[in-house]
Structures are given as C-alpha cells and as structure tokens.
PDB file of C-alpha atoms in Angstrom:
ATOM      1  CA  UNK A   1     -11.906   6.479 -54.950  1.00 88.00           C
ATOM      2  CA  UNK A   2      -9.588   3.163 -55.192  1.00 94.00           C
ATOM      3  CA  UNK A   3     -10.386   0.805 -52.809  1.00 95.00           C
ATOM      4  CA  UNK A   4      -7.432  -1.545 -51.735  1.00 95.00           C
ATOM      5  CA  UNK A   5      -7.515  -5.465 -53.335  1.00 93.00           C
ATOM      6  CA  UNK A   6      -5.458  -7.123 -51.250  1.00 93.00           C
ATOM      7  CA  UNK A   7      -3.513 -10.323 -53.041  1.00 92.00           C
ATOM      8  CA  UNK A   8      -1.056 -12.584 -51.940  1.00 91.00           C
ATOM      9  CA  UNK A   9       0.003 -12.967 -55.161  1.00 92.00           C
ATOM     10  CA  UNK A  10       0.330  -9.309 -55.865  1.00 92.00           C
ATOM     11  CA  UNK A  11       2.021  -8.359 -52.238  1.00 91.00           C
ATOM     12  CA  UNK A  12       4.728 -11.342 -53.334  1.00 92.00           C
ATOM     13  CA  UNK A  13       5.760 -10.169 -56.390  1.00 91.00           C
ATOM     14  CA  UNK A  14       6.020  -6.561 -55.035  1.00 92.00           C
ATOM     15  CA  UNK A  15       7.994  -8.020 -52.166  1.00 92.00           C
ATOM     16  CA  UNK A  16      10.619  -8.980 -54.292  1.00 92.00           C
ATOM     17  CA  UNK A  17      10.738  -5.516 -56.227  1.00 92.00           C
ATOM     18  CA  UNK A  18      10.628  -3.971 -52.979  1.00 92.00           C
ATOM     19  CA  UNK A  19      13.076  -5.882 -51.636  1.00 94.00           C
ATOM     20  CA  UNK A  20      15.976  -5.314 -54.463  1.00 94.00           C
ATOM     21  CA  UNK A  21      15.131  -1.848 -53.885  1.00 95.00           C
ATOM     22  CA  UNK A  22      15.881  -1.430 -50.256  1.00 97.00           C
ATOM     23  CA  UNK A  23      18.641  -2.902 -50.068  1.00 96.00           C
ATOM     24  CA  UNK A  24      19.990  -1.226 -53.283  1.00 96.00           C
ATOM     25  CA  UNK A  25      19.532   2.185 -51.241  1.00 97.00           C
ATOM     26  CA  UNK A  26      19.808   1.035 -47.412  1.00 98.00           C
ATOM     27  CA  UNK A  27      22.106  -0.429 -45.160  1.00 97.00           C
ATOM     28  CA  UNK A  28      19.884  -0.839 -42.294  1.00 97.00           C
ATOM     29  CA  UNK A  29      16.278  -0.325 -41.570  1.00 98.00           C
ATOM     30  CA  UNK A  30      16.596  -0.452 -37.775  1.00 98.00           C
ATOM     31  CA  UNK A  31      13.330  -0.653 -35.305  1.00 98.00           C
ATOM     32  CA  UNK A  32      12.352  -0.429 -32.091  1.00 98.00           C
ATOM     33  CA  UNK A  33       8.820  -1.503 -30.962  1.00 98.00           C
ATOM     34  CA  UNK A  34       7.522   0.376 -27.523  1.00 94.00           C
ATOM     35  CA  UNK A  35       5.380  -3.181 -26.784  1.00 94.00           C
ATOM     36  CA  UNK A  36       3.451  -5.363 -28.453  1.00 95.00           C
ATOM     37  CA  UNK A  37       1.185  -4.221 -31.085  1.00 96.00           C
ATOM     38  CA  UNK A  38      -2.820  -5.123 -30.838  1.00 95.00           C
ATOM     39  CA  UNK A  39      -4.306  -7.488 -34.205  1.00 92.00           C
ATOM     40  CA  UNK A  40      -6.470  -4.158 -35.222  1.00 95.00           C
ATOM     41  CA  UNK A  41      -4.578  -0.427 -34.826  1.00 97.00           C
ATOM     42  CA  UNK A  42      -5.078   2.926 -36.109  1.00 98.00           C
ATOM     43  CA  UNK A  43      -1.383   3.900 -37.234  1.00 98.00           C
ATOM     44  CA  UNK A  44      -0.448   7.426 -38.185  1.00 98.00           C
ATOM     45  CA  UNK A  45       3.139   8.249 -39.042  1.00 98.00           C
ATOM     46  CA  UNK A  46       5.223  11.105 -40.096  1.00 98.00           C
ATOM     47  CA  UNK A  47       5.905  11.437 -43.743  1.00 97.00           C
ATOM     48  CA  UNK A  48       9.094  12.905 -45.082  1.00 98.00           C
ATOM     49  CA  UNK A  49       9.864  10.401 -47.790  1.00 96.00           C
ATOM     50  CA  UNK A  50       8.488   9.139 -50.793  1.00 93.00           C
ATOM     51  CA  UNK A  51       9.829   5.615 -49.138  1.00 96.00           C
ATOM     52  CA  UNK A  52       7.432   5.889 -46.346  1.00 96.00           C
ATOM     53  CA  UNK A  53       4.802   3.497 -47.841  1.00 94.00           C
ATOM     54  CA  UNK A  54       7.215   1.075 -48.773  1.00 94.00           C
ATOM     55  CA  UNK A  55       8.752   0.913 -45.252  1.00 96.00           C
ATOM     56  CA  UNK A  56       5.185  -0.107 -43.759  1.00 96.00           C
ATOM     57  CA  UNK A  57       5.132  -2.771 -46.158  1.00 95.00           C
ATOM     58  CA  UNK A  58       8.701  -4.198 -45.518  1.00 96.00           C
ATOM     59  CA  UNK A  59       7.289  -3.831 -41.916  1.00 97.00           C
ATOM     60  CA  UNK A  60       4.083  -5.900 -42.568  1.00 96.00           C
ATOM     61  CA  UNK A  61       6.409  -8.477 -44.443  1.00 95.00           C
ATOM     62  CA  UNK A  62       8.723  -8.696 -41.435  1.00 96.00           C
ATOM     63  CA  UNK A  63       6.010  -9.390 -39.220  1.00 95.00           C
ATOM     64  CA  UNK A  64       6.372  -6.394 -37.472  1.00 97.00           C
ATOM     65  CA  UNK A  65       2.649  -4.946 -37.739  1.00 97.00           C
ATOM     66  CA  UNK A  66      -0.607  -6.737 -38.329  1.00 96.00           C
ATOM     67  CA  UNK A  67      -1.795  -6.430 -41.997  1.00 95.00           C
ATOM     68  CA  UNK A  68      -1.971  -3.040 -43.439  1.00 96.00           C
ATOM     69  CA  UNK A  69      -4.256  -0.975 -45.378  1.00 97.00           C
ATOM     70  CA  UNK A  70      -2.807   2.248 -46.215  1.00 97.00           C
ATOM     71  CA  UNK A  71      -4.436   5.521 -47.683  1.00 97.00           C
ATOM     72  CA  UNK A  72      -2.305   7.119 -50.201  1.00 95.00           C
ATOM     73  CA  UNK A  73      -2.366   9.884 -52.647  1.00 93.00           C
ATOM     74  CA  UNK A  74      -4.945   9.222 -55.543  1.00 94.00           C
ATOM     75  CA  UNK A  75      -2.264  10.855 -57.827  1.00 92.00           C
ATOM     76  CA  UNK A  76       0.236   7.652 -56.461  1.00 90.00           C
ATOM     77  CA  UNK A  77      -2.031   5.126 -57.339  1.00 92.00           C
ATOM     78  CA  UNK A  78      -2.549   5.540 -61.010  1.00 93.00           C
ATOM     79  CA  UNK A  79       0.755   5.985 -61.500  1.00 92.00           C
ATOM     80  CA  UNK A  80       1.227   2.597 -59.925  1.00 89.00           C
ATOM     81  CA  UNK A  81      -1.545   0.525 -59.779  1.00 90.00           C
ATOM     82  CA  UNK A  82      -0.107  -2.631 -57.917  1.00 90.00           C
ATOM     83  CA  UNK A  83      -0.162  -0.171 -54.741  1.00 93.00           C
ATOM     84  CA  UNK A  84      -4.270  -0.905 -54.333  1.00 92.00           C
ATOM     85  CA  UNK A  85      -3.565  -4.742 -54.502  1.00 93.00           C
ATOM     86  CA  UNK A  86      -1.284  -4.359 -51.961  1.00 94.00           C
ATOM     87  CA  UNK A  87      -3.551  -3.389 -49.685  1.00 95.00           C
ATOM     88  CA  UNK A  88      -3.380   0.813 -50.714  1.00 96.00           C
ATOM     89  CA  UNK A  89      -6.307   3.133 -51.265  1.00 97.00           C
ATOM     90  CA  UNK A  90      -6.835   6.210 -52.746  1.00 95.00           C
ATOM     91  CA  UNK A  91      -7.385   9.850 -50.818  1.00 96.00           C
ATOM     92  CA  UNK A  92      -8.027  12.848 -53.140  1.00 94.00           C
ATOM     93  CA  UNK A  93      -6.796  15.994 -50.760  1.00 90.00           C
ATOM     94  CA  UNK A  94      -8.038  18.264 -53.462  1.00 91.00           C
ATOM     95  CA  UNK A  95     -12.125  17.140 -52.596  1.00 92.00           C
ATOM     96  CA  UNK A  96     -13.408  17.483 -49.425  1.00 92.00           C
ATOM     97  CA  UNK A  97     -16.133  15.000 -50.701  1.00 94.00           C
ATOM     98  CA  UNK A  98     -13.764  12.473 -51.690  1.00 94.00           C
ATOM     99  CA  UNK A  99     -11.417  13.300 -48.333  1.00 95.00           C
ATOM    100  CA  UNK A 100     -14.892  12.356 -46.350  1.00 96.00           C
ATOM    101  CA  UNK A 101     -15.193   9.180 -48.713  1.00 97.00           C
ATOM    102  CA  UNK A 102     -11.938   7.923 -47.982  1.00 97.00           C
ATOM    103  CA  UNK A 103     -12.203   8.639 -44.365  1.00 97.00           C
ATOM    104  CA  UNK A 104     -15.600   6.164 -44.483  1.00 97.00           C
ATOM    105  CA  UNK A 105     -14.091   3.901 -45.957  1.00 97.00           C
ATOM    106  CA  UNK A 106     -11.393   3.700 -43.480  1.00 98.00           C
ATOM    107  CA  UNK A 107     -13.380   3.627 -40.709  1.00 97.00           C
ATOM    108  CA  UNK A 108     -15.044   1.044 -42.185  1.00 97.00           C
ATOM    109  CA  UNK A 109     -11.801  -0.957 -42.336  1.00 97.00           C
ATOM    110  CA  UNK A 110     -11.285  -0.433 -38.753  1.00 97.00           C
ATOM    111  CA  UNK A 111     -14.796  -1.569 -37.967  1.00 96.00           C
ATOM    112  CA  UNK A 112     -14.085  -4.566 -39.752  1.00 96.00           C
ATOM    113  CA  UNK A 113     -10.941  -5.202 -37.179  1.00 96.00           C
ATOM    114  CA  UNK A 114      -8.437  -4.570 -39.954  1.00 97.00           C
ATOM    115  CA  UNK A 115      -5.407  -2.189 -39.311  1.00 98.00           C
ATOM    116  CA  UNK A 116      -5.427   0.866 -41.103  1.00 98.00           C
ATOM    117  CA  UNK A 117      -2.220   3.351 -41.687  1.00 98.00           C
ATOM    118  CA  UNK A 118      -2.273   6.646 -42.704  1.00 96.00           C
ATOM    119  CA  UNK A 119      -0.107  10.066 -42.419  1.00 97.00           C
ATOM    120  CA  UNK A 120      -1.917  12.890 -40.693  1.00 97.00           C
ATOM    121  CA  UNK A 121       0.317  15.286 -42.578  1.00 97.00           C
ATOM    122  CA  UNK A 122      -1.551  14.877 -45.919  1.00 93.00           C
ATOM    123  CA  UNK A 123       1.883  15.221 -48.263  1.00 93.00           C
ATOM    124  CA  UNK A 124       5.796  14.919 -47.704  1.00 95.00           C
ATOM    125  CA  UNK A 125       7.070  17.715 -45.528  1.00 97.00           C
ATOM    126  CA  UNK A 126      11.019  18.009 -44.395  1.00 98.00           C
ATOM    127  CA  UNK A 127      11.927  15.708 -42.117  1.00 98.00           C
ATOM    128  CA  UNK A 128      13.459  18.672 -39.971  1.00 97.00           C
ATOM    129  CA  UNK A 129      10.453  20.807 -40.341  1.00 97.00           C
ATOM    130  CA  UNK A 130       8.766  21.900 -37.297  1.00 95.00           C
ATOM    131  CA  UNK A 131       5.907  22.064 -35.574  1.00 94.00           C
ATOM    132  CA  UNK A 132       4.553  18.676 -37.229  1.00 97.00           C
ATOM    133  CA  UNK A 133       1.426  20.029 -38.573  1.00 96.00           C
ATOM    134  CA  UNK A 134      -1.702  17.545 -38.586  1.00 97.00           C
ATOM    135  CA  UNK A 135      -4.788  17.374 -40.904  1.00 95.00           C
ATOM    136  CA  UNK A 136      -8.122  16.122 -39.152  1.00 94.00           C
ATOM    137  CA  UNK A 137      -8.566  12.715 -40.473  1.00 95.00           C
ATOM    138  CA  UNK A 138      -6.397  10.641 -37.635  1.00 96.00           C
ATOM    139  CA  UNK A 139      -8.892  12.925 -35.034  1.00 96.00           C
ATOM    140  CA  UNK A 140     -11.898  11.698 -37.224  1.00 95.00           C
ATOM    141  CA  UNK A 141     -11.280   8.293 -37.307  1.00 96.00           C
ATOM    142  CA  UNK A 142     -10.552   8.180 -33.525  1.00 95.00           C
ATOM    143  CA  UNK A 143     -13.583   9.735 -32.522  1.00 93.00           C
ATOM    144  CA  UNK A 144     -15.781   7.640 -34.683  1.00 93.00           C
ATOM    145  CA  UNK A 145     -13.902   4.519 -33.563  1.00 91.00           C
ATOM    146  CA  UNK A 146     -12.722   5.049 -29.946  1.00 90.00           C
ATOM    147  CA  UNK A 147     -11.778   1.302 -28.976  1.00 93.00           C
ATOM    148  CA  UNK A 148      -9.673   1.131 -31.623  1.00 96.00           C
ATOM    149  CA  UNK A 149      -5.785   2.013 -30.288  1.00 97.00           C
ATOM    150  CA  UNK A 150      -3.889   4.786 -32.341  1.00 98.00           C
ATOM    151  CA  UNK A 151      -0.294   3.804 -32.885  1.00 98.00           C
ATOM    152  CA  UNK A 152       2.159   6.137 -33.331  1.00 98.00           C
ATOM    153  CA  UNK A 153       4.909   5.600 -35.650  1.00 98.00           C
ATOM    154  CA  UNK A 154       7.570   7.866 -36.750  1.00 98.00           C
ATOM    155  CA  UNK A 155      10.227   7.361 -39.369  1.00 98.00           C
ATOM    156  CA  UNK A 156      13.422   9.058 -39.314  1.00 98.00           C
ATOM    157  CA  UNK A 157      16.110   8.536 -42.375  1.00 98.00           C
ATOM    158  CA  UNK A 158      20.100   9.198 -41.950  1.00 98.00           C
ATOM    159  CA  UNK A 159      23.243   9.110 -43.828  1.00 96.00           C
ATOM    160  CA  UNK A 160      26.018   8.057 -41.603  1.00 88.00           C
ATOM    161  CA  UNK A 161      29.373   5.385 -42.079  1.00 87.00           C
ATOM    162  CA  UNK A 162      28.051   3.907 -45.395  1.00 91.00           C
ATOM    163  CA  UNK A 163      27.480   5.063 -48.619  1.00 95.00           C
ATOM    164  CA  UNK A 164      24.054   3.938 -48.403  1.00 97.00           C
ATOM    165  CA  UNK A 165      21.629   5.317 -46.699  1.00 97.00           C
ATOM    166  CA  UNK A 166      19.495   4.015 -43.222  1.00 97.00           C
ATOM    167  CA  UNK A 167      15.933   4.432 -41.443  1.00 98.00           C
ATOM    168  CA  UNK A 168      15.106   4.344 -38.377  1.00 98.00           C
ATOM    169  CA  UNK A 169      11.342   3.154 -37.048  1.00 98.00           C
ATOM    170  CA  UNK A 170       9.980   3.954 -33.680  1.00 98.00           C
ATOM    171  CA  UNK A 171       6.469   2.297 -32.840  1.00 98.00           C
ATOM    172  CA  UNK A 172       5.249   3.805 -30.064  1.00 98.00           C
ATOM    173  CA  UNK A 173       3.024   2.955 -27.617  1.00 97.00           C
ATOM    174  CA  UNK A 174      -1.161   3.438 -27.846  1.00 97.00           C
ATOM    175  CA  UNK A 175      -2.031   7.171 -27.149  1.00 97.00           C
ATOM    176  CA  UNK A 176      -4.610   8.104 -24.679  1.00 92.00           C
ATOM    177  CA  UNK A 177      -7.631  10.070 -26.583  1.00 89.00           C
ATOM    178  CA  UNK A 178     -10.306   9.859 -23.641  1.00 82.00           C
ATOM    179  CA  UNK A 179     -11.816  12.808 -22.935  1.00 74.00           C
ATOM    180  CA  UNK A 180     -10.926  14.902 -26.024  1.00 74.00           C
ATOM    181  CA  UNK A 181     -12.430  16.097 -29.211  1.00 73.00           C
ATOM    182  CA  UNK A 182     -11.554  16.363 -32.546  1.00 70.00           C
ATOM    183  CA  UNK A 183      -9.589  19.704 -32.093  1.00 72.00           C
ATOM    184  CA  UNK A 184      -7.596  19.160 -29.566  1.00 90.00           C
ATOM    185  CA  UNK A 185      -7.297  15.679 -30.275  1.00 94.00           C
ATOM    186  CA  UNK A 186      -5.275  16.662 -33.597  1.00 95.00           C
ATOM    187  CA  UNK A 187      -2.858  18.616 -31.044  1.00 94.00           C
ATOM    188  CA  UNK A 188      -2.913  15.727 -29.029  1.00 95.00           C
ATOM    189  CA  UNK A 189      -1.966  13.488 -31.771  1.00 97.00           C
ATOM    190  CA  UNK A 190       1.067  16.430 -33.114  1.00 97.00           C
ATOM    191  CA  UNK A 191       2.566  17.106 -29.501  1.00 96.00           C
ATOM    192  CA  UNK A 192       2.799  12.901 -29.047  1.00 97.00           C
ATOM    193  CA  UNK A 193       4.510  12.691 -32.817  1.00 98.00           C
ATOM    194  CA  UNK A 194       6.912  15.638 -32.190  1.00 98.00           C
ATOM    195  CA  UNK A 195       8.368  13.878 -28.788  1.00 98.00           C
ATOM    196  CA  UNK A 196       8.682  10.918 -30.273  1.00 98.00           C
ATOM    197  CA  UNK A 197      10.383  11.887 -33.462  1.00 98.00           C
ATOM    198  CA  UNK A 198      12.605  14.207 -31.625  1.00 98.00           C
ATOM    199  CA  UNK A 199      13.374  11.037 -29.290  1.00 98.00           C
ATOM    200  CA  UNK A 200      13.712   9.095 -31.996  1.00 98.00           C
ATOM    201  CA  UNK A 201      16.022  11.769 -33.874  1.00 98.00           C
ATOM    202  CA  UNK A 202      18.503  11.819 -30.849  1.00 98.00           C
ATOM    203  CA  UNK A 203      19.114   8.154 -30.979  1.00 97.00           C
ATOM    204  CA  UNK A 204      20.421   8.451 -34.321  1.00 97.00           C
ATOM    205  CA  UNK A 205      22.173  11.314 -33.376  1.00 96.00           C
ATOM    206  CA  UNK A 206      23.746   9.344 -29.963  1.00 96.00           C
ATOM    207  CA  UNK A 207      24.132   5.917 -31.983  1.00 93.00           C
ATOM    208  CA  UNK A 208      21.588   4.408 -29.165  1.00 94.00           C
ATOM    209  CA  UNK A 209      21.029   1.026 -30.984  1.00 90.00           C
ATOM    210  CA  UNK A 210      20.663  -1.193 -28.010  1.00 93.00           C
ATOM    211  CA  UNK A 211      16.879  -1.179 -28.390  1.00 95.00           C
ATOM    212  CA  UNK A 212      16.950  -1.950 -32.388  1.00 98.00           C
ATOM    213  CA  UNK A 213      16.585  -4.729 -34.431  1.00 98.00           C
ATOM    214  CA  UNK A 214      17.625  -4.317 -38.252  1.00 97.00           C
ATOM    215  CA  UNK A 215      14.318  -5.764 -40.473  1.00 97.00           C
ATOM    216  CA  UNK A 216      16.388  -5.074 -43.678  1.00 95.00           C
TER     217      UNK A 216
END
C-alpha cells in the first residue's frame, strides 16, 4: 500500500491548484459545523463526487477540521501521486489482504491521535441513491479504537442561480457507538448518514443558509 507523506511544501503547492480549480467550477462551498470538532476524529462521509477528496482538503486549509489523512483508491494515487504527500493513502478494494492492511494502518493513525477520513461507501455512488450502503471498515476502526469520536460528514452538490456549480458540507455531531458491534454498528453508522444527508438535502432544497458559512 501507499502510505501518506505529509509536506507542507507539497499541501501548498496543491493548495494553489486546488484552489484555481474550485473556484473555476463553484460558486460557493457553504458549511455548517454541528459543534466544535475534537484535535483527533474518525470522519466518514458520503461519496458521490470525484471532488469529495478535494473538498476535505479545502476544509483542512480553511481550518475547518484538524489535519487529515485520507484513504483513497490505490487506482487514484498512481494516477496522481502528490495525493500521498498530501496526507492520502492507498486502499486496494479488490484484496481483502490489502483492505485489512489499510485498515491497520489507519488505526494506527488514530492511535497516534491523528484524524483520519475515509468513505464507508468504498466508490462513488449517486448522490440520490438510496439506502446509503456501508462497507465494514468505519465499524472496524471504531471498535478497535472506541475513544476515538466518529464524525459524520456528508456532502451534498447543487446547481441553482449560477452557472457554476455549489456544495454544501454538514459536520455533524460525534455518534454514539456504545454498546454495539461491528454489524449493527455499520447500520448504525448508514441510518445516522441517511438523516443527515436527507437534512442536509432539504436545506438546499428550502435555501436554509442561516447556519452556513461559505469556505470558498
């Protein structure tokens, strides 16, 4: 597997390739933060969009989230490299021996007190598609590290008055796992996601801004 590098240097120059990008395609990224985030989380998010790594990192260079370290698609990181100095590394869904490494090594992350982010999903699915269907590694990772707080974070993108586009962020507050296993803690983990991305989907629909800042 890749192991994430992180580099100042590298997360810079990215920033400012990132940065041209976004606002090339988006008019606002807006966000709304439940309550303040602890130094060291377990995030899992929704993932719809081939944008949904790049929004955690305009979120980690807004200040908005501790330092990330994200697991992403093996295929992803050769094709761009600068992703594992940026604090990516690698998952290959295709080995359940490589799944289990990757899973290690996030826990080890965790154990370290970093933040780690990941989408329980495995791959891109519709952004309309439902039930949210969950892979076990955000249950694995809780069970192994219980005092570590799972975040929940969904991501919800939108055409509306502008040509370009806009996303919308909700960071949710720690979920409750005491008490369950791995099974039903994946459930757990899906039936929290699904209210708050449908929540999340009706202020867009409702233009509810008042709780929103724009990090673009």
């Amino acid at each position: 597997m890749f192991e994430a590098k992180k580099s100042k240097v590298a997360a810079w120059m990215f920033h400012l390739v990132q940065q041209r990008l976004l606002t090339r395609y988006f008019h606002k990224i807006w966000l709304a933060i439940e309550e303040p985030l602890p130094k060291n989380a377990l995030f899992i998010a929704n993932h719809s969009s081939w944008w949904d790594g790049l929004i955690f990192f305009q979120l980690e260079k807004r200040q908005k989230v501790p330092p990330i370290y994200m697991m992403t698609h093996e295929d992803g990181i050769k094709q761009v490299p600068i992703f594992k100095w940026i604090g990516a590394f690698s998952v290959n869904p295709h080995s359940a021996k490589h799944v289990m490494q990757s899973l290690r090594y996030a826990q080890m992350l965790l154990n370290e007190e970093k933040s780690v982010a990941l989408f329980p999903q495995g791959a891109e699915v519709h952004l309309e598609a439902r039930p949210l269907q969950f892979q076990k590694g955000a249950a694995f990772l809780a069970g192994k590290s219980p005092r570590i707080p799972v975040i929940p974070v969904t991501i919800y993108y939108t055409f509306r008055h502008m040509m370009k586009g806009e996303v919308w962020i909700s960071i949710g507050g720690p979920i409750e796992i005491e008490g369950k296993n791995n099974e039903n803690l994946t459930q757990h983990f899906e039936e929290i996601m699904t209210a708050q991305l449908n929540s999340l989907k009706q202020d867009v629909v409702t233009n509810h801004y008042e709780k929103y800042i724009n990090i673009l």
